[in-house]
Coordinates of C-alpha atoms in Angstrom, one line a residue:
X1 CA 0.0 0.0 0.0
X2 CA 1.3 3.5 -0.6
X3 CA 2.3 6.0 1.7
X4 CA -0.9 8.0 0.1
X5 CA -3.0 5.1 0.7
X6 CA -1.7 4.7 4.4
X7 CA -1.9 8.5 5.5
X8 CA -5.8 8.4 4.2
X9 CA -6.3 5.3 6.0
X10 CA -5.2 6.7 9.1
X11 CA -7.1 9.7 8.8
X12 CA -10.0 7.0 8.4
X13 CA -8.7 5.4 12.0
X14 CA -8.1 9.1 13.4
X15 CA -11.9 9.3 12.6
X16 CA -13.2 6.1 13.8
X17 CA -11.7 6.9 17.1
X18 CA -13.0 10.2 17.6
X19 CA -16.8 8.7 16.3
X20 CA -16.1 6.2 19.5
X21 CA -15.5 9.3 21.8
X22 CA -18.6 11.8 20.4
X23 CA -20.4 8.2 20.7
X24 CA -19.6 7.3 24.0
X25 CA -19.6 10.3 25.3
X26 CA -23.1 11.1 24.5
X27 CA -25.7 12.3 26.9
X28 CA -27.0 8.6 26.7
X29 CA -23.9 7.2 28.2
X30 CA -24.2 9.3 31.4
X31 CA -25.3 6.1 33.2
X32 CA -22.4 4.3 32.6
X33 CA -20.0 6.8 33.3
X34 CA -21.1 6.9 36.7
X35 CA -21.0 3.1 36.8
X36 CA -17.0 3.8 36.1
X37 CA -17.2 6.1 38.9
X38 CA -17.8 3.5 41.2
X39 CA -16.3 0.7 39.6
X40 CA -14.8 -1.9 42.4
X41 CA -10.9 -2.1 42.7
X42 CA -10.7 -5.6 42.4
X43 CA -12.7 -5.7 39.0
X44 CA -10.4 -2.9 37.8
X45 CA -7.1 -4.1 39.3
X46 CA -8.0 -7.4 37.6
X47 CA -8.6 -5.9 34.0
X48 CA -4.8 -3.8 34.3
X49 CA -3.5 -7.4 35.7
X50 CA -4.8 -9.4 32.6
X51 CA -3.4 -6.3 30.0
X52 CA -0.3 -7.0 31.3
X53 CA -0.5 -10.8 31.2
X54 CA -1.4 -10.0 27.1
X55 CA 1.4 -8.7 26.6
X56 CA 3.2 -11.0 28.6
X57 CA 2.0 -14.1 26.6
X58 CA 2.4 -12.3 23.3
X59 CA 6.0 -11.8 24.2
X60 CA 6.5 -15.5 24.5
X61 CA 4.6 -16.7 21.4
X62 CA 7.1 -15.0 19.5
X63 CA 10.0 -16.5 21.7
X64 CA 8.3 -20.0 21.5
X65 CA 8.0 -19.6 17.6
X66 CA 11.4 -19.4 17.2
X67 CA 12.4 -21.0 19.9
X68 CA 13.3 -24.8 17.9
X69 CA 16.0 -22.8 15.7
X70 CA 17.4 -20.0 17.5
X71 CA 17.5 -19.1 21.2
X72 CA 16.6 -15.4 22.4
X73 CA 16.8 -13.8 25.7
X74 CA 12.8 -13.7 26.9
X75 CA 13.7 -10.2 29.0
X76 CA 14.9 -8.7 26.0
X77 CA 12.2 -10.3 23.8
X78 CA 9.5 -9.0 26.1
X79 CA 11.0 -5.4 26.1
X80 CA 11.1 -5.7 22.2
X81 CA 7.5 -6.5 22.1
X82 CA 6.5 -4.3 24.8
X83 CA 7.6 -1.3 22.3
X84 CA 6.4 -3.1 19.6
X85 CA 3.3 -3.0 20.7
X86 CA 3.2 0.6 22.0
X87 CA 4.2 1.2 18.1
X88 CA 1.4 -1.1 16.4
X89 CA -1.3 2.3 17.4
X90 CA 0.7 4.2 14.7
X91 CA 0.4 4.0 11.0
X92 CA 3.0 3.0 8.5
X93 CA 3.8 -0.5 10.0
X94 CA 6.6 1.0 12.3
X95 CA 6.0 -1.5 14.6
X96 CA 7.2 -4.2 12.0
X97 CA 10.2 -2.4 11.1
X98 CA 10.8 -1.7 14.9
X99 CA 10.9 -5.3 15.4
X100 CA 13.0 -6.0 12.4
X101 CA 15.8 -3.4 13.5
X102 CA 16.4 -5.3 16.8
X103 CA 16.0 -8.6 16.2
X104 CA 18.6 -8.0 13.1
X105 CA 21.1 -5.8 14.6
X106 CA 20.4 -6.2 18.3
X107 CA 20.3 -10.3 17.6
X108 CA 22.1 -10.9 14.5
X109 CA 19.2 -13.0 13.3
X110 CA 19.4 -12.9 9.3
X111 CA 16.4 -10.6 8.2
X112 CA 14.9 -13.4 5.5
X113 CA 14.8 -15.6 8.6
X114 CA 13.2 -13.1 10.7
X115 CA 10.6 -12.9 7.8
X116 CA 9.9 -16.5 8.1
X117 CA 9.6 -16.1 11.8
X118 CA 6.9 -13.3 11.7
X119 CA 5.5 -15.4 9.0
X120 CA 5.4 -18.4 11.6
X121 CA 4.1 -16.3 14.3
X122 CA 0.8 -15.5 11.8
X123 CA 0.2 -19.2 11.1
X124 CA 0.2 -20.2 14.4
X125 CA -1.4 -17.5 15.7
X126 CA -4.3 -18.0 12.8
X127 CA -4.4 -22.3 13.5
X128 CA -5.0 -21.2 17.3
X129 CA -7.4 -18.8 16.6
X130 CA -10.2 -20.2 14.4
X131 CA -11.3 -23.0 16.3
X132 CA -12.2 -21.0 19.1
X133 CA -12.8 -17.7 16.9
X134 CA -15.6 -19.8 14.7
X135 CA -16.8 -22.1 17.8
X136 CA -17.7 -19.3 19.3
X137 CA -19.4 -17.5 17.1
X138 CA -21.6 -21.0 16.2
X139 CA -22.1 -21.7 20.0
X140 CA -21.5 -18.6 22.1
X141 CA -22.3 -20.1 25.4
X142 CA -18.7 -21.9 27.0
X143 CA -19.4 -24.7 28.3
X144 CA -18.5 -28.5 27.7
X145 CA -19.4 -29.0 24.1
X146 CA -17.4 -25.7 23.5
X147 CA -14.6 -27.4 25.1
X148 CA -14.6 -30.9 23.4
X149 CA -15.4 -28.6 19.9
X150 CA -12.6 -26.3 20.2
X151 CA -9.7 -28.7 21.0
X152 CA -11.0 -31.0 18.1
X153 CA -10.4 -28.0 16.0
X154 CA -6.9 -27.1 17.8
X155 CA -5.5 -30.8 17.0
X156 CA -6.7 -31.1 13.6
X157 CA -5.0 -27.2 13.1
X158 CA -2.0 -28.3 15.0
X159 CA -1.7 -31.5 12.7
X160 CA -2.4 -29.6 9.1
X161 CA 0.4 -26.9 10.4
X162 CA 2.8 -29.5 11.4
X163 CA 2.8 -31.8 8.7
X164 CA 2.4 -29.2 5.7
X165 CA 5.5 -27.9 7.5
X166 CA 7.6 -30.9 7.6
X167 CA 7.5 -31.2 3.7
X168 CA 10.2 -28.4 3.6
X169 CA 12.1 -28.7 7.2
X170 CA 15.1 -30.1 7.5
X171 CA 18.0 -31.2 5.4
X172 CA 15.6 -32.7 3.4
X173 CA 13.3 -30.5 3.2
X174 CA 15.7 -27.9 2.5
X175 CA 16.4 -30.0 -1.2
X176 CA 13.2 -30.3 -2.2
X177 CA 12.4 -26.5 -1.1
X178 CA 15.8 -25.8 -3.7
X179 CA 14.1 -27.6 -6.4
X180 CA 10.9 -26.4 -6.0
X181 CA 12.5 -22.4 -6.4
X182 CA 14.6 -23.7 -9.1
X183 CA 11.7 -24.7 -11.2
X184 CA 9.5 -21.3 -10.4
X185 CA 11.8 -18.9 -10.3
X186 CA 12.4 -17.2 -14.0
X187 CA 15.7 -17.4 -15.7
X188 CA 18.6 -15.9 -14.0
X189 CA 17.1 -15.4 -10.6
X190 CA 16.9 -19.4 -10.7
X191 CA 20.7 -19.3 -9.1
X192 CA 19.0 -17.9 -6.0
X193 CA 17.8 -21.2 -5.6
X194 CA 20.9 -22.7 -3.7
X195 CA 21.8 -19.9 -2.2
X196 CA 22.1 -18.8 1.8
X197 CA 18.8 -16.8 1.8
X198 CA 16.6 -19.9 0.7
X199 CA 18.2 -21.7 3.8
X200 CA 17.8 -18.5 5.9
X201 CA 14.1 -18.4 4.8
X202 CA 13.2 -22.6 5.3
X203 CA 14.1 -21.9 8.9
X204 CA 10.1 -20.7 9.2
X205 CA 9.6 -23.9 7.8
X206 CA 11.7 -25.5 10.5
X207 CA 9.8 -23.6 13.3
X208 CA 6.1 -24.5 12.3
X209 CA 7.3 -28.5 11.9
X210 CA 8.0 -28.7 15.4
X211 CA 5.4 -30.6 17.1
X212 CA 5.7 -29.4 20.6
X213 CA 7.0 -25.8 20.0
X214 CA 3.9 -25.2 17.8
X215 CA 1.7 -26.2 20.2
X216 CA 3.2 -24.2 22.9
X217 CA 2.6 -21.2 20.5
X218 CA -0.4 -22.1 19.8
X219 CA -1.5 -22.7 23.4
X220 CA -0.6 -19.5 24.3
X221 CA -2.4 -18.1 21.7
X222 CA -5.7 -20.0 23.1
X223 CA -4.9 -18.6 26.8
X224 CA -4.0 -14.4 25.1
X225 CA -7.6 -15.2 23.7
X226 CA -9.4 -16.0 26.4
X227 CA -7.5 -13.3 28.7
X228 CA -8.6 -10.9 26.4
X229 CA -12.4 -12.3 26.4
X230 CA -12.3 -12.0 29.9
X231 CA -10.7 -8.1 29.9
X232 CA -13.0 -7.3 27.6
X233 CA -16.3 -9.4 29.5
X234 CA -14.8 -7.5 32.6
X235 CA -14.4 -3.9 31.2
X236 CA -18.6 -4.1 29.6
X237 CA -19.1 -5.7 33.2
X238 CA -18.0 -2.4 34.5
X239 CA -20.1 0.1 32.6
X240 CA -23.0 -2.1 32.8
X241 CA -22.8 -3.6 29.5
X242 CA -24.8 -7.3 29.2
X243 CA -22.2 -9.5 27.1
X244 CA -21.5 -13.1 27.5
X245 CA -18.4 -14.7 27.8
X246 CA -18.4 -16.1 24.4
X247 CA -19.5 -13.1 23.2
X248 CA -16.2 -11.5 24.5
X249 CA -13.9 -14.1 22.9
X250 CA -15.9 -13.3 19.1
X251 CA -15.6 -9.5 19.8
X252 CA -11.8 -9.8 21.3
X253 CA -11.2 -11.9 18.2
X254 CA -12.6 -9.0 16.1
X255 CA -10.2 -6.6 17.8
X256 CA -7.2 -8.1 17.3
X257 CA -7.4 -9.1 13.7
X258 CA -8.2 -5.5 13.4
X259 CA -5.5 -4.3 15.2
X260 CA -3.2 -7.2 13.4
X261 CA -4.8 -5.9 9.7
X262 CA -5.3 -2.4 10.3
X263 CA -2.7 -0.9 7.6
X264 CA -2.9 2.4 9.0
X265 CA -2.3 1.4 12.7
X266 CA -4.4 -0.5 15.5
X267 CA -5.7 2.9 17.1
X268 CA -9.4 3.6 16.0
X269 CA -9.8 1.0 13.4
X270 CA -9.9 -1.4 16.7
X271 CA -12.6 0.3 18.3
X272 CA -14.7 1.2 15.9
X273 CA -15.2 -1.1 13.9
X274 CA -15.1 -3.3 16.6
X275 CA -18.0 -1.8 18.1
X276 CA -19.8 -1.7 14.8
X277 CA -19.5 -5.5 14.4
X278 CA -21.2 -5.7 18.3
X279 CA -23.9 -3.6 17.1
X280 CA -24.7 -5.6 14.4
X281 CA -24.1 -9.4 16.2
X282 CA -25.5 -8.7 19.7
X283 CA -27.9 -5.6 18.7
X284 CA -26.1 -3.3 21.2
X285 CA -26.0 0.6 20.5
X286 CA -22.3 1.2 18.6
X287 CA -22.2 4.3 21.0
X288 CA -22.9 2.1 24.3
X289 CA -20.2 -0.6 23.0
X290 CA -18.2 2.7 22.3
X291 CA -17.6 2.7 25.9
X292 CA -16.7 -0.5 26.4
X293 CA -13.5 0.1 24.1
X294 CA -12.6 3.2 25.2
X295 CA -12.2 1.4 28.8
X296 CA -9.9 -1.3 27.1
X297 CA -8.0 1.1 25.3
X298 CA -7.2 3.1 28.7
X299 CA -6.2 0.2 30.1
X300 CA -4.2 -0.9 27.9
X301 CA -2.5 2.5 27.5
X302 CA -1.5 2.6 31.4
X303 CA 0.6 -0.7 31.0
X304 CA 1.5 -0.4 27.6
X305 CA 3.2 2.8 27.7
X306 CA 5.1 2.4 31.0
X307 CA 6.0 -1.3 29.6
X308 CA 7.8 0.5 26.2
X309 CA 9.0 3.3 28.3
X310 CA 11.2 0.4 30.1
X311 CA 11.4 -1.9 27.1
X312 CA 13.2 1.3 25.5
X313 CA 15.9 1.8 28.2
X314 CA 16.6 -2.0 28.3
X315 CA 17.1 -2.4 24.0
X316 CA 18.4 1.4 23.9
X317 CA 17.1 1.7 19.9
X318 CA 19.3 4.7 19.8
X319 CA 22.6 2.3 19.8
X320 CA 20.9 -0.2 17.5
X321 CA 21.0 3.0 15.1
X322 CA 24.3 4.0 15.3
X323 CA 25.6 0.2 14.6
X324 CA 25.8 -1.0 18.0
X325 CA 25.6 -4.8 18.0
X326 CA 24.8 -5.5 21.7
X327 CA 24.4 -9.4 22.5
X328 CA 24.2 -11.8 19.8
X329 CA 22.0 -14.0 19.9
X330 CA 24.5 -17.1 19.7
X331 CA 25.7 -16.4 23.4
X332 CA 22.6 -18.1 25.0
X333 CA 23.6 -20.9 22.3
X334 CA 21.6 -21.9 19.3
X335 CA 20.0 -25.0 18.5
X336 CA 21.9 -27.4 16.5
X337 CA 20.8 -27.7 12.9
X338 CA 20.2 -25.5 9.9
X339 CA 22.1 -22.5 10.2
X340 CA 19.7 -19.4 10.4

């Protein structure tokens, strides 16, 4: 998409966010307002203690993605995160190229292989998330048929990732990935085909194939959605807002595939439309569901922001600029194998 495209889209955002204010901030909102107002501690201590356990458990799903070819330091994984999430409200995609910049320079992991890695992350992330994404919104009441539905779903993912996988991993799957990009690429570009970078880029292939690493990803993703079900079940609990549970985990679904799709940046498109897909499922006024996201957002922002401010002093981008190396990632050891 174009810079053109991007700036228009975030002006689009920009306006979806300030619908959700005028909306929720409307002299039929008054009521729940004043529910905030008096709001128990617990209830609201609880949703700031599940935002942090989100980003938490996002951290690690992109340390257990890679985890079965290269081996990063989780602290400084969680700080890069931390600031990459902070950065995923902006337009442009600078969280991606935040995240590129330290995991190249910062842990000398080749940037076709860090491709493949992000490219891992989405997979499992997506094989996680439709069972319980599409369960839900069939049956929205969790109870044990939800269980025994969604896990049926979670194995058969699990299996289809796994072994679609394996057909490229490994020294063998390396070859066959060779010939395969010596037949399709055109002409002279087919020399590219035993070169480092196809190695460097079957290393996503090698991360996905692992049986228990996957599902450790995938797990986590399961327990980041139901955290953020129960955030967002807690936060329409507070002002007074009737929503399931299930409900919660189809609407927190909605949010962060917007968030995750959002070309111009997470902030707005999230709540917006997020609360226009409410309306329309559940019947709810978009301006009382308004409210609802507003609350997540602010919670989000007070760990968020003091979670980058600290991720920031911990990676210090301003070295990664000027060339600084800092710790490679080979002194916590890499996994023997494939070379990334």
């Amino acid at each position: 998409m174009s810079a053109g495209m991007q700036a228009a889209a975030f002006v689009l955002c920009v306006g979806l966010l300030a619908w959700c204010v005028r909306g929720a901030f409307s002299e039929s909102n008054r009521a729940q307002w004043s529910r905030l107002r008096d709001a128990d501690a617990w209830t609201v201590a609880a949703v700031l203690g599940l935002t942090g356990a989100t980003l938490a458990i996002n951290g690690l799903i992109f340390w257990a993605t890679i985890r079965p070819v290269r081996r990063l330091g989780i602290v400084d994984l969680q700080a890069t995160n931390a600031v990459g999430t902070l950065l995923a409200l902006a337009p442009f995609k600078v969280s991606i190229l935040f995240r590129v910049l330290v995991h190249v320079r910062r842990d000398r992991v080749p940037l076709v292989t860090v491709g493949a890695w992000f490219v891992a992350v989405t997979i499992g992330i997506s094989a996680a998330t439709n069972p319980v994404f599409f369960t839900s919104l069939a049956r929205p009441t969790v109870d044990g048929w939800w269980v025994l539905i969604v896990a049926a779903g979670l194995v058969v993912s699990h299996a289809a990732v796994c072994g679609l996988a394996r057909v490229f991993a490994g020294e063998r799957g390396l070859a066959r990935l060779r010939r395969v990009a010596a037949w399709v690429l055109p002409g002279r570009l087919k020399t590219l085909a035993a070169g480092e970078a196809v190695s460097k880029a079957a290393a996503g292939f090698d991360m996905a194939a692992h049986p228990w690493w996957l599902a450790a990803q995938m797990g986590l993703r399961v327990l980041d959605l139901m955290v953020l079900g129960v955030r967002l079940w807690l936060c329409a609990r507070i002002v007074g807002v009737e929503v399931s549970f299930g409900g919660a985990i189809v609407y927190g679904a909605f949010h962060f595939a917007i968030g995750a799709l959002s070309p111009a940046g997470a902030l707005g498109a999230r709540e917006g439309l997020t609360a226009i897909v409410a309306s329309r499922m559940q019947g709810f006024s978009p301006e009382s569901f308004a409210v609802v996201m507003l609350l997540l957002l602010a919670s989000e922002a007070l760990v968020v922001v003091p979670a980058a401010l600290a991720g920031v002093l911990r990676l210090r981008p301003d070295r990664l600029l000027r060339g600084w190396r800092g710790h490679a990632a080979g002194k916590d050891g890499a996994t023997p194998g494939r070379s990334t």
